[in-house]
Amino acid sequence: MTEAPAERAAYDPHAVQDRWLPVWDRLDLYRAGRHQGAPKKYVLDMFPYPSGDLHMGHAEAYGLCDVLARYWMRRGFDVMHPIGWDSFGLPAENAAIKRDEHPATYTYANIETQAASFRRYAISFDWSRRLHTSDPEYYRWTQWLFLRFRERGLAYRKSSAVNWCPKDQTVLANEQVVQGACERCGTQVTKRELTQWFFKVTDYADRLLDDMEQLRDTWPPRVLKMQENWIGRSQGAHVDFSVGRTDEEGTVGDTTVTVFTTRPDTLYGATFFVVAADAPLALELCAPDRRAALEAYRDEVRKLSDIDRQATDREKTGVDLGVTALNPVTGEQIPVYAADYVLADYGTGAIMAVPAHDQRDLDFARAFGLPVRVVVDTGGEDPGATGVATAGDGVLVNSGPYDGLAKDEAIAKVVADLESRGGGKGAINYRLRDWLLSRQRFWGAPIPIVHCDACGEVAVPDDQLPVELPDLRGAALKPAGTSPLGAAEDWVATTCPSCGGAATRDTDTMDTFVDSSWYFLRFCSPGYTEGPFDPEAVRAWMPVAQYVGGVEHAILHLLYARFFTKVLHDMGMLDVVEPFAALMNQGQVINGGQAMSKSKPESMVDLGDQLATFGVDAVRLTMVFAGPPEDDIDWADVSPSGSVKYLARVARLAEDVAQLAPSDRRDEAVDRAVARSVDEVTRLVEAQRLNVAVARLMELTNALRKATDLPEPGVASLRDGVEALAVMLGCFVPYTAEEVWSRLGHDVEAGESVHDTAWPHADPALLVLESVTCVVQVQGKVRDRLEVAPGISEDELRALALASDGVVKALDGREVRIVVVRAPKLVNVVPA
RNA sequence: GCGCGCGUGGCGGAACAGGCAGACGCGCCAGGUUUAGGUCCUGGUACCCGAGAGGGUGUGGGGGUUCGACUCCCCCCGCGCGCACCA
């Protein structure tokens, strides 16, 4: 290179951070609405829960999302990129018990810690929209929404067997039970019979399923699949069986028991009938002489954990109830059993068993010596002999009037016949259950209902919202199986809004997933006091253009938020039916092949330590460059020190270019390289291929370095090139980019921030290539390369290729059979 | 068990839409600067044969389609994820 500058500003990442952070605060660069009139884009990360400080996972997710937000800002969009906290929840409550303080103390202290970290981590948040779900100004509207849902019949109270976490001492939604254990603490979940509040998500099952078509190209396919499976729509029929009821004196009459089946075509093969052992129905139907046996069996079943019970390779067990059911099409009386392989809360809790064509029924039939009757000839071997049920397509046999029909025809005909004769009808069944939203914990939004002896359940009037939490702390919050709010007697005792008499408040609080089901709407108008959100603001911003978060919310949060959006749409408060137009699931940050967890201290990588060692930009760059955003990052495999080296290289390049003697000299090769980089990086960021975009920026850096070291550098081109590099890098490494920008002579303090500068434009004229390398193959193997004009004709290229040294040598005198020409990039010669 | 996804150098990963496999980086090797080391700069780095020129092989394995396959199709192996007695 030319003379090394005697004094070159060193690159100290921490000094650079300290220099620009206060300047940026003053410039207020990221407020939504700064670009009035520009098209809007709402970019959102799943908001954090305030447990301690930010960790590596936050750094990745928010870092990725920040690249996109900054890019759209640079492209001239009016971007809203807000931040808030999902600040109700159990950890704060548990910490408060341990420390004998109020949960708010822990919560708001952590929020301040995280906010300071986010600021230093240079995320382009619009801080003016900050919200916390535990603020009364927020949960007032959570309560308001609950009441509106209730008015529409979508929030209701019922008694049922619900999931209970013995450790957290609260009920859980189905979505919060993972393989029989509490999603939060991992404790085995048990069942309790309780009266609880539910949201009627099942009313929206079809729309939640069907509207996923709108998300088909913009959401990760596996998330859509998981939601689809969770909703679990299956098409079939309800069929009525008449079961004889008996008491000590004998038969006393018939009870109609409906079953759900997806295979009404196999009705002739139903040789027995099973009800869920733990359903009340089993007791109702049981003959008196079988009652003792049933009770004993029920006790046994109750002792099994959900995990044991769900093991699919278990021996089938059950009890004969001593009664029979009438098959409505065959007129046959078939025995009725109670068994635990039939689930009480799916379908109707009772099934018709067709052992020939259902493996579970077959296993049961073989265990109890029950007949197996083939009614669909699938071409498979006899299930009675092989023990393998034949579930596939086939032709009906042993089925009276339906013999000879194909499976699908038979399904349609059986359903039609049942409907015309009575005894059944076509039906759709869902796996999805209603959302249990009551929690027996303190740190959540109180359910705004008053219980009055005279008037029953009464809504708290809107003008009395919010129902604020009483001041409980420390030991008073200890879980005792009922809500801690019950202990606040002064708070519980109230007057009935309807009759004015003495009444009590509902002491449960809402699942925190209720809070997070509408926060993205509140961000559009965070200070609004006339409702949960300003309809005009929401109309302007929704839907969220890009949502970023972990795949662990594939069902819980995302399903609930979609449900809320649809209900609010039906209430006329929202235009959109889907809240998140596009979704990105970032991968996890792991270490040495294992997930970081507090129980494995050796696996933990502390974000604060990493930032102290390498600086913010190097950590951000390492995360983005490590691989595709959706892949996991193994911190043991990546090199933050390599990122530091790269950033220092960029800073030196800027310094060297800034110190070149001013000149108008241009370098066409540099101009072309810059244009190509801008073009490629633009496309790569648009496609969210951020790791490759970084690779292209590194290539540009290398090219600019080389060109700077030439004896007669094209100073004007280099300055333009480094500026373009700085603007693009600004999305990834905000501090270093600003430092480079400043070294190039921009007065950042006066408002000329790189973060307020438009994304560079690639001159199309510079993208036109002067020549192209044409690969010449013989039989698919590269034998030569030719530099040709991009517009070369096929004939010309064919002639050139056939005459090339490599081809002549490889052909070795052989005749040419085919020549494939793909001008201007490739020729493939195939010899005879 | 059912469903989905993925297998590319020592490592993370590139390869637009079926057309130069290994971009970019880490690591490693050699040289230079400095020299105590590091930083920094230059070059090399899929594997095998060969001093070299060059040649051969190669994207988990096997087959197929094609002038041409990391890419498309079929079978197998391995890994990961989701659901899991859902009638």
mmCIF file of C-alpha atoms (C1' of nucleotides) in Angstrom, chain B:
data_model
loop_
_atom_site.group_PDB
_atom_site.id
_atom_site.type_symbol
_atom_site.label_atom_id
_atom_site.label_comp_id
_atom_site.label_asym_id
_atom_site.label_seq_id
_atom_site.Cartn_x
_atom_site.Cartn_y
_atom_site.Cartn_z
ATOM 1 C "C1'" G B 1 -46.449 -45.455 15.598
ATOM 2 C "C1'" C B 2 -47.954 -40.975 12.473
ATOM 3 C "C1'" G B 3 -46.339 -36.300 10.290
ATOM 4 C "C1'" C B 4 -42.502 -32.851 8.855
ATOM 5 C "C1'" G B 5 -37.472 -31.333 8.032
ATOM 6 C "C1'" C B 6 -32.302 -32.104 7.274
ATOM 7 C "C1'" G B 7 -27.479 -34.930 5.740
ATOM 8 C "C1'" U B 8 -21.903 -30.523 1.383
ATOM 9 C "C1'" G B 9 -14.106 -29.733 3.575
ATOM 10 C "C1'" G B 10 -11.216 -30.057 10.176
ATOM 11 C "C1'" C B 11 -15.703 -26.382 11.690
ATOM 12 C "C1'" G B 12 -20.052 -22.606 10.671
ATOM 13 C "C1'" G B 13 -21.941 -22.388 6.091
ATOM 14 C "C1'" A B 14 -22.324 -20.758 0.125
ATOM 15 C "C1'" A B 15 -24.077 -22.638 -4.762
ATOM 16 C "C1'" C B 16 -30.417 -17.349 -8.236
ATOM 17 C "C1'" A B 17 -34.753 -21.223 -11.296
ATOM 18 C "C1'" G B 18 -31.268 -28.448 -13.097
ATOM 19 C "C1'" G B 19 -25.563 -25.528 -15.601
ATOM 20 C "C1'" C B 20 -17.917 -23.755 -12.772
ATOM 21 C "C1'" A B 21 -19.367 -27.606 -5.859
ATOM 22 C "C1'" G B 22 -16.962 -25.490 -1.426
ATOM 23 C "C1'" A B 23 -18.568 -18.079 -1.830
ATOM 24 C "C1'" C B 24 -17.685 -15.664 3.002
ATOM 25 C "C1'" G B 25 -15.609 -16.690 7.608
ATOM 26 C "C1'" C B 26 -13.271 -19.780 11.549
ATOM 27 C "C1'" G B 27 -9.272 -23.070 12.126
ATOM 28 C "C1'" C B 28 -4.737 -24.754 10.216
ATOM 29 C "C1'" C B 29 0.070 -24.314 7.213
ATOM 30 C "C1'" A B 30 3.918 -21.276 5.036
ATOM 31 C "C1'" G B 31 6.158 -16.507 4.265
ATOM 32 C "C1'" G B 32 6.661 -11.137 5.513
ATOM 33 C "C1'" U B 33 6.469 -6.965 9.298
ATOM 34 C "C1'" U B 34 7.458 -6.661 14.343
ATOM 35 C "C1'" U B 35 10.019 -9.733 16.931
ATOM 36 C "C1'" A B 36 8.740 -11.966 23.414
ATOM 37 C "C1'" G B 37 4.070 -13.111 21.853
ATOM 38 C "C1'" G B 38 -0.094 -11.131 19.721
ATOM 39 C "C1'" U B 39 -1.857 -7.604 16.137
ATOM 40 C "C1'" C B 40 -1.164 -6.560 10.949
ATOM 41 C "C1'" C B 41 0.051 -7.974 5.631
ATOM 42 C "C1'" U B 42 0.728 -11.881 1.565
ATOM 43 C "C1'" G B 43 -0.075 -16.761 -0.154
ATOM 44 C "C1'" G B 44 -2.004 -21.758 0.518
ATOM 45 C "C1'" U B 45 -5.761 -25.130 2.440
ATOM 46 C "C1'" A B 46 -12.005 -31.091 -0.292
ATOM 47 C "C1'" C B 47 -9.642 -35.995 -1.056
ATOM 48 C "C1'" C B 48 -6.211 -39.342 -3.890
ATOM 49 C "C1'" C B 49 -2.007 -39.978 -7.505
ATOM 50 C "C1'" G B 50 1.971 -36.762 -9.227
ATOM 51 C "C1'" A B 51 8.224 -33.077 -8.073
ATOM 52 C "C1'" G B 52 5.267 -30.371 -11.517
ATOM 53 C "C1'" A B 53 2.179 -29.800 -15.519
ATOM 54 C "C1'" G B 54 -1.764 -32.484 -15.059
ATOM 55 C "C1'" G B 55 -5.142 -36.502 -14.053
ATOM 56 C "C1'" G B 56 -8.784 -39.043 -11.164
ATOM 57 C "C1'" U B 57 -12.542 -39.057 -7.259
ATOM 58 C "C1'" G B 58 -16.129 -36.298 -4.506
ATOM 59 C "C1'" U B 59 -22.270 -33.188 -1.758
ATOM 60 C "C1'" G B 60 -24.885 -39.967 3.773
ATOM 61 C "C1'" G B 61 -25.526 -45.017 0.583
ATOM 62 C "C1'" G B 62 -27.911 -47.388 -3.809
ATOM 63 C "C1'" G B 63 -30.769 -46.759 -8.217
ATOM 64 C "C1'" G B 64 -33.448 -43.543 -11.913
ATOM 65 C "C1'" U B 65 -34.667 -39.082 -15.175
ATOM 66 C "C1'" U B 66 -31.336 -35.633 -18.061
ATOM 67 C "C1'" C B 67 -26.529 -33.371 -22.742
ATOM 68 C "C1'" G B 68 -25.776 -32.082 -17.523
ATOM 69 C "C1'" A B 69 -28.098 -33.650 -10.607
ATOM 70 C "C1'" C B 70 -25.931 -30.917 -4.000
ATOM 71 C "C1'" U B 71 -30.594 -29.502 -6.609
ATOM 72 C "C1'" C B 72 -35.899 -33.550 -9.487
ATOM 73 C "C1'" C B 73 -38.007 -38.969 -8.663
ATOM 74 C "C1'" C B 74 -37.756 -44.007 -6.013
ATOM 75 C "C1'" C B 75 -35.529 -47.167 -2.133
ATOM 76 C "C1'" C B 76 -32.271 -47.475 2.140
ATOM 77 C "C1'" C B 77 -29.272 -45.468 6.314
ATOM 78 C "C1'" G B 78 -28.426 -41.596 9.924
ATOM 79 C "C1'" C B 79 -29.820 -37.170 12.630
ATOM 80 C "C1'" G B 80 -33.337 -33.533 14.367
ATOM 81 C "C1'" C B 81 -38.234 -31.635 15.405
ATOM 82 C "C1'" G B 82 -43.543 -31.939 16.199
ATOM 83 C "C1'" C B 83 -47.771 -34.928 17.661
ATOM 84 C "C1'" A B 84 -48.663 -39.141 20.175
ATOM 85 C "C1'" C B 85 -54.375 -44.620 22.246
ATOM 86 C "C1'" C B 86 -57.551 -38.095 18.764
ATOM 87 C "C1'" A B 87 -61.794 -43.149 17.218
#
